[in-house]
């Protein structure tokens, strides 16, 4: 008990904390914390707590919840330490657009991200019915609508989003799907333009992070007669997701060995526990717990209330998560997760582009096209109108070019445009995505810009051309990926030999020394 020095009010030290109304000695909680740290990556289950302490099942479960809430409070501090390390290593630095990245990332923290289906359901759990509605990883965690209505539950597995650093912390989140609106907030705490490696699952990230790189897991082999898949489809030029995938293998093994199964409603608590124990291994308990302030400790709902009329204590069942609803995962239902709400961007790829996108060197273009289809489903209305306008200009330029001929001079009449910036933006995107080979020609950089273009692919897919506010303000490399070819300017009159005085002095300079 502690007493207020002003009003002499007595209160418990553990009131409002994860140890609210703990009947056991306080050393029991510290024993469980140390035991969990030593067992990591294996988890300390409620049944194991019951065996170690010889307590009832309800007591063991409640002790497990107390431990999980305490460790969940450490996640913001782990993120702060993670951000400090990333800012210290990458502040103001940018990765090259192409080439081997190993010399640039060696010895530095790089964020790897991936998604894991934990406790996926078999066809037997789905009433021996195939899943025609859900595809990919979400097919493993959701039941068919008719089976869900019979069993009274819809989600039985857990979809885990992973953010991991090699030799560093891990941030795990429970998500219902892999849409942009679901995953993008999970990257909000990271510094701007921090190096981020992923697979082809988040193509939209390129719009928000200049140092985002993706690896093509579907890359085809050059010799298709002997092999189907390329040997560098897992790692290429230092880009890979092995850190996240290795972490997910450890998660899957430890959760299966420790818990056998967890309900999706409690998935956030279990994932926060794993992330916090990993953070304690990396940064140390004193470094993380030392940041907790007294005001942040009392964040748990109390189990007892004092009546104002009778001044008696009304005993109620303790609810540790009453004020911590963010730690409980809200499972979607068949009514909230409607069939039409699913993104069909990958299925809606036109057939004439599918064989084109199988080429390995066009992987960035494929990602950009999928990003365009996703954006046109959920993007702002005004920007979607602008995208249609940009694509109309792009098709107008494209239709005047010939695929069989060599370079074509960009000579389109753009009288309806108040500025030529949309045209420059379009050819910049073409050069970056490998749609066309662009050259800037002229006698010097002060003359009017003239571009010659050469088609590299037979068809033009839709891609995003417009900027968001951040991209517009930081667009300094307007001629990136564009070859510049200026002729040597000549000043002064030429003699009968065809050279002027300045050029003659350059050729005879060594004779004048």
Tab-separated table of C-alpha atoms in Angstrom:
chain	number	residue	atom	x	y	z
A	1	UNK	CA	0.000	0.000	0.000
A	2	UNK	CA	1.054	3.604	-0.610
A	3	UNK	CA	-0.274	6.758	1.107
A	4	UNK	CA	-0.825	10.147	-0.543
A	5	UNK	CA	1.275	12.799	1.308
A	6	UNK	CA	-1.473	15.425	0.907
A	7	UNK	CA	-4.797	13.664	1.580
A	8	UNK	CA	-3.430	10.526	3.290
A	9	UNK	CA	-5.401	8.347	0.860
A	10	UNK	CA	-4.274	4.731	0.854
A	11	UNK	CA	-4.017	2.893	-2.449
A	12	UNK	CA	-2.437	-0.273	-3.716
A	13	UNK	CA	0.773	-0.105	-5.734
A	14	UNK	CA	-0.689	-2.538	-8.234
A	15	UNK	CA	-4.037	-0.758	-8.644
A	16	UNK	CA	-4.820	-0.167	-12.334
A	17	UNK	CA	-1.728	-2.099	-13.466
A	18	UNK	CA	-1.532	-5.577	-15.042
A	19	UNK	CA	-1.072	-6.872	-11.474
A	20	UNK	CA	-4.446	-5.465	-10.367
A	21	UNK	CA	-5.927	-7.525	-7.509
A	22	UNK	CA	-3.173	-10.151	-7.626
A	23	UNK	CA	-3.731	-12.632	-4.797
A	24	UNK	CA	-0.369	-14.335	-5.224
A	25	UNK	CA	2.964	-12.831	-4.081
A	26	UNK	CA	4.587	-10.369	-6.503
A	27	UNK	CA	7.616	-12.612	-6.958
A	28	UNK	CA	5.360	-15.046	-8.851
A	29	UNK	CA	4.953	-12.541	-11.682
A	30	UNK	CA	8.694	-11.838	-11.849
A	31	UNK	CA	9.339	-15.584	-11.900
A	32	UNK	CA	6.990	-16.010	-14.883
A	33	UNK	CA	8.624	-13.084	-16.703
A	34	UNK	CA	12.128	-14.510	-16.273
A	35	UNK	CA	10.887	-17.961	-17.252
A	36	UNK	CA	9.328	-16.551	-20.450
A	37	UNK	CA	12.543	-14.737	-21.382
A	38	UNK	CA	14.597	-17.896	-20.905
A	39	UNK	CA	12.143	-20.077	-22.855
A	40	UNK	CA	11.979	-17.720	-25.848
A	41	UNK	CA	11.294	-18.390	-28.736
A	42	UNK	CA	9.079	-21.070	-27.155
A	43	UNK	CA	6.075	-19.676	-25.327
A	44	UNK	CA	4.997	-20.218	-21.731
A	45	UNK	CA	1.447	-21.547	-21.973
A	46	UNK	CA	-1.250	-21.278	-19.306
A	47	UNK	CA	-1.146	-25.044	-18.718
A	48	UNK	CA	2.627	-24.829	-18.159
A	49	UNK	CA	2.044	-22.066	-15.583
A	50	UNK	CA	-0.478	-24.297	-13.805
A	51	UNK	CA	2.048	-27.134	-13.638
A	52	UNK	CA	4.935	-24.964	-12.444
A	53	UNK	CA	2.966	-23.114	-9.735
A	54	UNK	CA	0.376	-25.800	-8.889
A	55	UNK	CA	-2.509	-23.376	-9.388
A	56	UNK	CA	-5.931	-23.762	-10.962
A	57	UNK	CA	-6.676	-23.357	-14.657
A	58	UNK	CA	-8.396	-19.991	-14.143
A	59	UNK	CA	-5.460	-18.648	-12.137
A	60	UNK	CA	-2.959	-19.829	-14.730
A	61	UNK	CA	-4.935	-18.233	-17.568
A	62	UNK	CA	-5.242	-14.940	-15.661
A	63	UNK	CA	-1.501	-14.914	-14.930
A	64	UNK	CA	-0.849	-15.469	-18.630
A	65	UNK	CA	-3.076	-12.468	-19.482
A	66	UNK	CA	-1.276	-10.287	-16.925
A	67	UNK	CA	2.052	-11.184	-18.497
A	68	UNK	CA	0.776	-10.506	-22.025
A	69	UNK	CA	-0.647	-7.084	-21.104
A	70	UNK	CA	2.618	-6.097	-19.403
A	71	UNK	CA	4.646	-7.145	-22.458
A	72	UNK	CA	2.205	-5.406	-24.828
A	73	UNK	CA	3.002	-2.115	-23.071
A	74	UNK	CA	6.642	-2.513	-24.173
A	75	UNK	CA	5.837	-2.550	-27.917
A	76	UNK	CA	5.838	1.298	-28.325
A	77	UNK	CA	9.260	1.491	-26.650
A	78	UNK	CA	10.628	-1.265	-28.898
A	79	UNK	CA	9.397	0.704	-31.922
A	80	UNK	CA	11.134	3.840	-30.597
A	81	UNK	CA	14.457	2.014	-30.262
A	82	UNK	CA	13.958	0.488	-33.705
A	83	UNK	CA	13.370	3.936	-35.241
A	84	UNK	CA	16.492	5.344	-33.541
A	85	UNK	CA	18.681	2.609	-35.023
A	86	UNK	CA	17.207	3.102	-38.501
A	87	UNK	CA	17.590	6.890	-38.422
A	88	UNK	CA	21.172	6.608	-37.229
A	89	UNK	CA	22.098	4.281	-40.095
A	90	UNK	CA	20.034	5.700	-42.992
A	91	UNK	CA	19.366	9.385	-42.376
A	92	UNK	CA	19.488	11.213	-45.733
A	93	UNK	CA	20.764	8.156	-47.651
A	94	UNK	CA	19.238	6.654	-50.779
A	95	UNK	CA	19.793	3.270	-52.386
A	96	UNK	CA	20.784	3.151	-56.076
A	97	UNK	CA	18.025	2.391	-58.568
A	98	UNK	CA	19.790	-0.687	-59.949
A	99	UNK	CA	22.841	-2.851	-59.394
A	100	UNK	CA	24.091	-4.850	-56.442
A	101	UNK	CA	22.959	-3.401	-53.095
A	102	UNK	CA	25.183	-5.573	-50.886
A	103	UNK	CA	27.943	-2.933	-50.431
A	104	UNK	CA	25.335	-0.325	-49.442
A	105	UNK	CA	23.416	-2.402	-46.874
A	106	UNK	CA	26.273	-4.412	-45.360
A	107	UNK	CA	26.307	-4.034	-41.590
A	108	UNK	CA	23.233	-1.765	-41.576
A	109	UNK	CA	19.693	-2.513	-40.374
A	110	UNK	CA	17.221	-3.213	-43.193
A	111	UNK	CA	13.506	-3.838	-42.609
A	112	UNK	CA	12.116	-7.035	-44.157
A	113	UNK	CA	8.373	-7.641	-44.361
A	114	UNK	CA	6.223	-10.653	-45.188
A	115	UNK	CA	2.925	-12.294	-44.211
A	116	UNK	CA	2.295	-15.650	-42.517
A	117	UNK	CA	-0.842	-17.788	-42.233
A	118	UNK	CA	-0.772	-19.218	-38.695
A	119	UNK	CA	-3.016	-22.160	-37.727
A	120	UNK	CA	-4.469	-22.425	-41.214
A	121	UNK	CA	-7.577	-24.564	-41.648
A	122	UNK	CA	-7.624	-27.750	-43.672
A	123	UNK	CA	-10.375	-28.757	-46.073
A	124	UNK	CA	-11.704	-31.073	-43.365
A	125	UNK	CA	-12.269	-28.095	-41.032
A	126	UNK	CA	-14.211	-26.411	-43.843
A	127	UNK	CA	-16.736	-29.237	-44.059
A	128	UNK	CA	-14.733	-30.935	-46.837
A	129	UNK	CA	-15.633	-28.071	-49.160
A	130	UNK	CA	-13.276	-26.213	-51.439
A	131	UNK	CA	-12.915	-22.465	-51.116
A	132	UNK	CA	-13.995	-20.700	-54.267
A	133	UNK	CA	-14.477	-17.314	-52.614
A	134	UNK	CA	-11.149	-16.764	-50.889
A	135	UNK	CA	-7.833	-17.148	-52.670
A	136	UNK	CA	-4.251	-17.047	-51.434
A	137	UNK	CA	-3.429	-16.953	-47.730
A	138	UNK	CA	-6.881	-15.736	-46.683
A	139	UNK	CA	-8.308	-19.021	-47.970
A	140	UNK	CA	-6.447	-20.739	-45.129
A	141	UNK	CA	-7.941	-18.724	-42.271
A	142	UNK	CA	-11.597	-18.212	-43.297
A	143	UNK	CA	-14.376	-20.749	-43.604
A	144	UNK	CA	-16.904	-20.881	-46.417
A	145	UNK	CA	-19.955	-18.736	-45.647
A	146	UNK	CA	-22.370	-21.660	-45.322
A	147	UNK	CA	-19.990	-23.581	-43.028
A	148	UNK	CA	-19.371	-20.438	-40.967
A	149	UNK	CA	-23.104	-20.010	-40.381
A	150	UNK	CA	-23.381	-23.615	-39.211
A	151	UNK	CA	-20.415	-23.408	-36.822
A	152	UNK	CA	-21.062	-19.849	-35.657
A	153	UNK	CA	-17.549	-18.619	-36.437
A	154	UNK	CA	-15.946	-17.304	-39.597
A	155	UNK	CA	-12.204	-16.886	-38.973
A	156	UNK	CA	-10.366	-19.796	-37.407
A	157	UNK	CA	-6.779	-19.027	-38.408
A	158	UNK	CA	-4.530	-15.995	-37.906
A	159	UNK	CA	-2.857	-13.908	-40.589
A	160	UNK	CA	0.388	-12.447	-39.211
A	161	UNK	CA	2.180	-9.472	-40.735
A	162	UNK	CA	5.911	-9.420	-39.963
A	163	UNK	CA	8.414	-6.559	-39.766
A	164	UNK	CA	11.879	-7.878	-38.942
A	165	UNK	CA	15.486	-6.670	-38.850
A	166	UNK	CA	18.410	-9.074	-39.012
A	167	UNK	CA	19.754	-9.490	-35.488
A	168	UNK	CA	17.219	-6.927	-34.310
A	169	UNK	CA	13.621	-6.618	-33.128
A	170	UNK	CA	10.470	-8.068	-34.664
A	171	UNK	CA	7.060	-6.382	-34.883
A	172	UNK	CA	4.122	-8.757	-35.413
A	173	UNK	CA	0.556	-7.704	-36.222
A	174	UNK	CA	-2.656	-9.667	-36.700
A	175	UNK	CA	-4.456	-8.631	-39.910
A	176	UNK	CA	-7.628	-9.858	-41.672
A	177	UNK	CA	-6.281	-9.437	-45.225
A	178	UNK	CA	-3.387	-8.013	-47.269
A	179	UNK	CA	-5.056	-4.939	-48.761
A	180	UNK	CA	-3.275	-1.606	-48.861
A	181	UNK	CA	-5.697	0.037	-46.420
A	182	UNK	CA	-4.966	-2.770	-43.935
A	183	UNK	CA	-1.172	-3.011	-44.229
A	184	UNK	CA	-0.156	0.608	-44.875
A	185	UNK	CA	-0.855	1.873	-41.294
A	186	UNK	CA	1.504	-0.805	-39.957
A	187	UNK	CA	4.456	0.986	-41.646
A	188	UNK	CA	3.527	4.436	-40.287
A	189	UNK	CA	6.020	4.381	-37.388
A	190	UNK	CA	9.024	3.720	-39.667
A	191	UNK	CA	11.217	6.683	-40.717
A	192	UNK	CA	10.624	8.174	-44.143
A	193	UNK	CA	12.285	6.332	-47.046
A	194	UNK	CA	13.905	3.703	-44.822
A	195	UNK	CA	15.152	0.658	-46.827
A	196	UNK	CA	12.316	-1.863	-46.970
A	197	UNK	CA	12.531	-5.263	-48.675
A	198	UNK	CA	9.438	-7.314	-49.552
A	199	UNK	CA	8.046	-9.747	-52.097
A	200	UNK	CA	5.528	-8.918	-54.827
A	201	UNK	CA	2.667	-8.610	-52.297
A	202	UNK	CA	2.825	-4.836	-51.715
A	203	UNK	CA	3.478	-3.145	-55.089
A	204	UNK	CA	1.888	0.112	-53.884
A	205	UNK	CA	4.748	0.753	-51.431
A	206	UNK	CA	6.955	2.109	-54.231
A	207	UNK	CA	4.772	5.245	-54.302
A	208	UNK	CA	5.501	6.005	-50.645
A	209	UNK	CA	9.081	4.817	-50.116
A	210	UNK	CA	11.973	5.605	-52.472
A	211	UNK	CA	14.134	2.902	-50.886
A	212	UNK	CA	11.536	0.148	-51.247
A	213	UNK	CA	12.743	-2.904	-53.174
A	214	UNK	CA	10.899	-6.123	-54.020
A	215	UNK	CA	12.036	-9.577	-55.059
A	216	UNK	CA	10.198	-11.572	-57.729
A	217	UNK	CA	9.406	-14.994	-56.227
A	218	UNK	CA	7.753	-16.011	-59.517
A	219	UNK	CA	10.838	-15.397	-61.643
A	220	UNK	CA	11.200	-17.873	-64.502
A	221	UNK	CA	14.373	-19.696	-65.491
A	222	UNK	CA	16.181	-18.725	-68.672
A	223	UNK	CA	16.406	-22.353	-69.758
A	224	UNK	CA	12.739	-23.345	-69.413
A	225	UNK	CA	13.376	-26.837	-70.814
A	226	UNK	CA	15.420	-27.850	-67.792
A	227	UNK	CA	13.972	-25.661	-65.009
A	228	UNK	CA	10.735	-23.775	-64.470
A	229	UNK	CA	11.860	-21.325	-61.786
A	230	UNK	CA	14.965	-19.172	-61.691
A	231	UNK	CA	17.547	-19.891	-59.012
A	232	UNK	CA	17.725	-16.210	-58.038
A	233	UNK	CA	14.008	-15.831	-57.370
A	234	UNK	CA	14.644	-15.795	-53.608
A	235	UNK	CA	17.586	-13.395	-53.514
A	236	UNK	CA	18.982	-11.057	-56.159
A	237	UNK	CA	21.429	-8.145	-55.851
A	238	UNK	CA	21.148	-8.249	-52.065
A	239	UNK	CA	17.330	-7.971	-52.124
A	240	UNK	CA	15.535	-10.747	-50.231
A	241	UNK	CA	12.984	-11.432	-47.501
A	242	UNK	CA	14.888	-14.226	-45.767
A	243	UNK	CA	14.919	-12.401	-42.418
A	244	UNK	CA	11.123	-12.158	-42.288
A	245	UNK	CA	10.639	-15.700	-43.593
A	246	UNK	CA	13.141	-17.129	-41.115
A	247	UNK	CA	11.349	-15.318	-38.297
A	248	UNK	CA	8.023	-16.706	-39.487
A	249	UNK	CA	9.425	-20.245	-39.482
A	250	UNK	CA	10.438	-19.761	-35.846
A	251	UNK	CA	6.993	-18.330	-35.005
A	252	UNK	CA	5.164	-21.232	-36.610
A	253	UNK	CA	7.285	-23.839	-34.832
A	254	UNK	CA	7.161	-22.181	-31.399
A	255	UNK	CA	3.402	-21.506	-31.494
A	256	UNK	CA	2.598	-25.054	-32.590
A	257	UNK	CA	4.909	-26.506	-29.937
A	258	UNK	CA	3.747	-24.224	-27.116
A	259	UNK	CA	0.046	-23.593	-27.674
A	260	UNK	CA	-1.175	-26.061	-30.357
A	261	UNK	CA	-3.835	-23.458	-31.240
A	262	UNK	CA	-4.812	-19.881	-30.326
A	263	UNK	CA	-8.106	-18.158	-31.040
A	264	UNK	CA	-7.928	-15.223	-33.488
A	265	UNK	CA	-9.520	-12.946	-30.857
A	266	UNK	CA	-6.433	-13.355	-28.641
A	267	UNK	CA	-3.881	-13.280	-31.475
A	268	UNK	CA	-2.735	-9.687	-30.774
A	269	UNK	CA	-1.833	-10.591	-27.178
A	270	UNK	CA	0.214	-13.627	-28.205
A	271	UNK	CA	1.979	-11.811	-31.061
A	272	UNK	CA	2.795	-8.823	-28.835
A	273	UNK	CA	4.227	-11.237	-26.281
A	274	UNK	CA	6.543	-12.754	-28.890
A	275	UNK	CA	7.612	-9.309	-30.185
A	276	UNK	CA	8.283	-7.976	-26.682
A	277	UNK	CA	10.338	-11.000	-25.616
A	278	UNK	CA	12.396	-10.640	-28.793
A	279	UNK	CA	12.853	-6.926	-28.031
A	280	UNK	CA	14.011	-7.757	-24.504
A	281	UNK	CA	16.592	-10.139	-25.969
A	282	UNK	CA	17.850	-7.368	-28.279
A	283	UNK	CA	17.692	-4.212	-26.122
A	284	UNK	CA	17.523	-5.546	-22.567
A	285	UNK	CA	14.725	-5.317	-20.015
A	286	UNK	CA	16.132	-2.339	-18.089
A	287	UNK	CA	16.454	-0.223	-21.238
A	288	UNK	CA	12.790	-0.776	-22.141
A	289	UNK	CA	11.139	-0.823	-18.706
A	290	UNK	CA	13.133	2.230	-17.592
A	291	UNK	CA	11.188	4.343	-20.099
A	292	UNK	CA	7.794	3.529	-18.591
A	293	UNK	CA	6.316	6.451	-16.679
A	294	UNK	CA	3.971	6.147	-13.717
A	295	UNK	CA	1.047	7.540	-15.705
A	296	UNK	CA	1.440	4.807	-18.314
A	297	UNK	CA	1.371	2.014	-15.752
A	298	UNK	CA	-2.227	2.469	-14.596
A	299	UNK	CA	-3.970	1.566	-17.826
A	300	UNK	CA	-5.884	-1.572	-16.821
A	301	UNK	CA	-9.537	-1.703	-15.759
A	302	UNK	CA	-10.030	-2.128	-12.013
A	303	UNK	CA	-11.896	-5.078	-10.567
A	304	UNK	CA	-13.550	-3.283	-7.652
A	305	UNK	CA	-15.658	-0.135	-7.389
A	306	UNK	CA	-16.759	1.866	-4.373
A	307	UNK	CA	-20.442	2.874	-4.294
A	308	UNK	CA	-21.063	6.577	-3.635
A	309	UNK	CA	-24.325	5.845	-1.757
A	310	UNK	CA	-23.340	3.030	0.581
A	311	UNK	CA	-19.531	3.535	0.594
A	312	UNK	CA	-19.191	-0.224	0.252
A	313	UNK	CA	-16.916	-2.077	-2.066
A	314	UNK	CA	-18.877	-3.882	-4.779
A	315	UNK	CA	-16.990	-6.957	-5.875
A	316	UNK	CA	-17.145	-7.585	-9.614
A	317	UNK	CA	-15.356	-10.030	-11.813
A	318	UNK	CA	-11.956	-8.594	-12.747
A	319	UNK	CA	-11.623	-7.471	-16.369
A	320	UNK	CA	-8.021	-6.674	-17.217
A	321	UNK	CA	-8.833	-5.777	-20.826
A	322	UNK	CA	-11.766	-3.451	-20.070
A	323	UNK	CA	-9.702	-0.363	-20.965
A	324	UNK	CA	-7.463	-2.182	-23.442
A	325	UNK	CA	-9.832	-3.171	-26.240
A	326	UNK	CA	-7.070	-2.464	-28.781
A	327	UNK	CA	-5.397	-5.677	-27.591
A	328	UNK	CA	-8.379	-7.759	-28.712
A	329	UNK	CA	-8.614	-8.668	-32.385
A	330	UNK	CA	-12.015	-8.070	-33.959
A	331	UNK	CA	-12.775	-10.958	-36.286
A	332	UNK	CA	-14.685	-10.113	-39.480
A	333	UNK	CA	-18.009	-11.798	-40.118
A	334	UNK	CA	-19.652	-12.997	-43.304
A	335	UNK	CA	-21.629	-9.744	-43.356
A	336	UNK	CA	-18.691	-7.366	-42.868
A	337	UNK	CA	-16.394	-9.206	-45.273
A	338	UNK	CA	-18.511	-9.033	-48.415
A	339	UNK	CA	-17.545	-10.868	-51.589
A	340	UNK	CA	-17.438	-7.672	-53.671
A	341	UNK	CA	-15.092	-6.042	-51.172
A	342	UNK	CA	-12.187	-8.251	-52.223
A	343	UNK	CA	-9.599	-6.816	-54.544
A	344	UNK	CA	-9.670	-8.417	-57.984
A	345	UNK	CA	-6.719	-6.463	-59.329
A	346	UNK	CA	-4.514	-9.480	-60.112
A	347	UNK	CA	-7.402	-11.333	-61.778
A	348	UNK	CA	-8.423	-8.293	-63.831
A	349	UNK	CA	-5.093	-8.138	-65.679
A	350	UNK	CA	-5.865	-8.182	-69.377
A	351	UNK	CA	-4.882	-11.381	-71.200
A	352	UNK	CA	-2.694	-9.513	-73.669
A	353	UNK	CA	-0.507	-8.350	-70.750
A	354	UNK	CA	-0.215	-11.666	-68.883
A	355	UNK	CA	2.276	-13.257	-71.279
A	356	UNK	CA	4.104	-9.940	-71.462
A	357	UNK	CA	4.505	-9.771	-67.672
A	358	UNK	CA	6.042	-13.261	-67.564
A	359	UNK	CA	9.295	-11.691	-68.748
A	360	UNK	CA	11.645	-11.363	-65.769
A	361	UNK	CA	12.931	-7.898	-66.673
A	362	UNK	CA	9.338	-6.543	-66.734
A	363	UNK	CA	8.652	-7.421	-63.080
A	364	UNK	CA	8.634	-3.697	-62.017
A	365	UNK	CA	6.134	-2.972	-64.803
A	366	UNK	CA	3.880	-5.802	-63.610
A	367	UNK	CA	3.961	-4.432	-60.062
A	368	UNK	CA	3.192	-0.920	-61.347
A	369	UNK	CA	0.198	-2.204	-63.342
A	370	UNK	CA	-1.205	-4.077	-60.320
A	371	UNK	CA	-0.681	-0.930	-58.252
A	372	UNK	CA	-2.698	1.010	-60.845
A	373	UNK	CA	-5.577	-1.500	-60.689
A	374	UNK	CA	-5.599	-1.376	-56.877
A	375	UNK	CA	-5.528	2.428	-56.902
A	376	UNK	CA	-8.432	2.708	-59.346
A	377	UNK	CA	-10.550	0.649	-56.934
A	378	UNK	CA	-9.911	2.579	-53.725
A	379	UNK	CA	-8.117	5.834	-54.653
A	380	UNK	CA	-9.478	9.401	-54.336
A	381	UNK	CA	-11.961	10.417	-57.028
A	382	UNK	CA	-10.126	13.562	-58.145
A	383	UNK	CA	-6.808	11.781	-58.532
A	384	UNK	CA	-8.464	8.924	-60.439
A	385	UNK	CA	-9.842	11.479	-62.902
A	386	UNK	CA	-6.356	12.906	-63.309
A	387	UNK	CA	-4.947	9.425	-63.897
A	388	UNK	CA	-7.430	8.872	-66.726
A	389	UNK	CA	-6.339	12.186	-68.269
A	390	UNK	CA	-2.634	11.243	-68.057
A	391	UNK	CA	-3.289	7.801	-69.546
A	392	UNK	CA	-5.206	9.362	-72.439
A	393	UNK	CA	-2.142	11.506	-73.251
A	394	UNK	CA	0.106	8.441	-72.885
A	395	UNK	CA	-1.994	6.419	-75.344
A	396	UNK	CA	-2.040	9.370	-77.754
A	397	UNK	CA	1.781	9.424	-77.771
A	398	UNK	CA	2.004	5.626	-77.930
A	399	UNK	CA	-0.291	5.274	-80.942
A	400	UNK	CA	1.880	7.630	-83.018
A	401	UNK	CA	4.954	5.455	-82.446
A	402	UNK	CA	5.841	2.327	-84.395
A	403	UNK	CA	7.142	-0.833	-82.736
A	404	UNK	CA	9.016	-2.026	-85.841
A	405	UNK	CA	10.930	1.202	-86.536
A	406	UNK	CA	13.822	2.603	-84.560
A	407	UNK	CA	13.643	5.821	-82.552
A	408	UNK	CA	10.645	8.141	-83.082
A	409	UNK	CA	10.775	11.896	-82.532
A	410	UNK	CA	8.289	13.090	-79.928
A	411	UNK	CA	6.343	15.590	-82.037
A	412	UNK	CA	2.785	15.617	-80.775
A	413	UNK	CA	0.563	18.688	-80.748
A	414	UNK	CA	-0.303	19.405	-77.121
A	415	UNK	CA	-2.141	22.690	-77.575
A	416	UNK	CA	-4.782	21.625	-75.051
A	417	UNK	CA	-2.118	21.436	-72.313
A	418	UNK	CA	-1.139	24.555	-70.398
A	419	UNK	CA	2.213	22.943	-69.550
A	420	UNK	CA	4.346	20.119	-70.913
A	421	UNK	CA	4.973	18.652	-67.451
A	422	UNK	CA	2.455	15.778	-67.986
A	423	UNK	CA	4.378	14.734	-71.114
A	424	UNK	CA	7.720	14.856	-69.284
A	425	UNK	CA	6.230	12.839	-66.419
A	426	UNK	CA	4.890	10.176	-68.806
A	427	UNK	CA	8.175	9.605	-70.622
A	428	UNK	CA	10.010	9.593	-67.272
A	429	UNK	CA	7.793	6.733	-66.083
A	430	UNK	CA	8.275	4.903	-69.387
A	431	UNK	CA	12.037	5.105	-69.031
A	432	UNK	CA	12.004	3.868	-65.424
A	433	UNK	CA	9.644	0.916	-66.024
A	434	UNK	CA	11.289	-0.221	-69.271
A	435	UNK	CA	8.317	0.650	-71.475
A	436	UNK	CA	10.402	2.705	-73.892
A	437	UNK	CA	13.981	3.837	-74.420
A	438	UNK	CA	14.117	7.640	-74.089
A	439	UNK	CA	16.903	9.964	-75.231
A	440	UNK	CA	17.133	13.719	-74.786
A	441	UNK	CA	18.894	15.264	-77.784
A	442	UNK	CA	19.970	18.794	-78.638
A	443	UNK	CA	22.944	21.060	-79.191
A	444	UNK	CA	23.048	22.274	-75.584
A	445	UNK	CA	20.975	22.194	-72.431
A	446	UNK	CA	19.596	25.699	-72.999
A	447	UNK	CA	17.761	24.840	-76.196
A	448	UNK	CA	14.219	23.511	-76.336
A	449	UNK	CA	14.100	19.884	-75.185
A	450	UNK	CA	13.585	17.254	-77.862
A	451	UNK	CA	13.062	13.574	-77.081
A	452	UNK	CA	13.386	10.513	-79.270
A	453	UNK	CA	11.562	7.363	-78.169
A	454	UNK	CA	11.822	3.684	-79.002
A	455	UNK	CA	9.188	1.130	-78.005
A	456	UNK	CA	10.517	-1.771	-75.959
A	457	UNK	CA	7.181	-3.617	-75.603
A	458	UNK	CA	4.344	-4.089	-78.130
A	459	UNK	CA	1.461	-3.002	-75.835
A	460	UNK	CA	1.136	-0.142	-73.327
A	461	UNK	CA	-0.339	-1.180	-69.946
A	462	UNK	CA	-1.936	1.345	-67.599
A	463	UNK	CA	0.338	2.645	-64.836
A	464	UNK	CA	0.165	5.504	-62.348
A	465	UNK	CA	1.582	8.780	-63.635
A	466	UNK	CA	0.436	11.418	-61.149
A	467	UNK	CA	2.270	12.483	-58.001
A	468	UNK	CA	0.999	12.665	-54.488
A	469	UNK	CA	1.985	15.771	-52.511
A	470	UNK	CA	5.206	14.314	-51.075
A	471	UNK	CA	6.407	12.998	-54.459
A	472	UNK	CA	5.626	16.302	-56.154
A	473	UNK	CA	7.664	18.334	-53.649
A	474	UNK	CA	10.656	15.962	-53.752
A	475	UNK	CA	10.765	15.288	-57.508
A	476	UNK	CA	14.286	16.536	-58.191
A	477	UNK	CA	15.472	13.955	-60.717
A	478	UNK	CA	13.063	14.805	-63.547
A	479	UNK	CA	15.374	13.265	-66.179
A	480	UNK	CA	16.268	10.117	-64.258
A	481	UNK	CA	16.673	6.990	-66.436
A	482	UNK	CA	16.726	9.201	-69.565
A	483	UNK	CA	19.863	9.201	-71.696
A	484	UNK	CA	21.085	12.729	-72.477
A	485	UNK	CA	22.954	13.223	-75.764
A	486	UNK	CA	24.109	16.793	-76.491
A	487	UNK	CA	26.140	17.773	-79.511
A	488	UNK	CA	29.343	19.710	-78.852
A	489	UNK	CA	28.494	23.404	-79.374
A	490	UNK	CA	30.821	25.538	-81.484
A	491	UNK	CA	31.481	29.220	-80.873
A	492	UNK	CA	33.101	31.656	-83.294
A	493	UNK	CA	33.670	31.442	-87.050
A	494	UNK	CA	35.167	28.375	-88.674
A	495	UNK	CA	38.094	28.398	-91.099
A	496	UNK	CA	38.445	26.320	-94.224
A	497	UNK	CA	39.481	23.286	-92.137
A	498	UNK	CA	36.150	23.328	-90.308
A	499	UNK	CA	37.387	24.206	-86.784
A	500	UNK	CA	37.372	27.462	-84.865
A	501	UNK	CA	40.118	29.119	-82.850
A	502	UNK	CA	39.097	27.586	-79.512
A	503	UNK	CA	39.181	24.067	-80.923
A	504	UNK	CA	42.510	24.737	-82.638
A	505	UNK	CA	44.035	25.911	-79.332
A	506	UNK	CA	42.822	22.705	-77.669
A	507	UNK	CA	44.496	20.554	-80.325
A	508	UNK	CA	47.745	22.538	-80.295
A	509	UNK	CA	47.800	23.191	-76.569
A	510	UNK	CA	50.606	20.771	-75.800
A	511	UNK	CA	52.850	22.498	-78.403
A	512	UNK	CA	52.441	25.874	-76.698
A	513	UNK	CA	53.693	24.569	-73.337
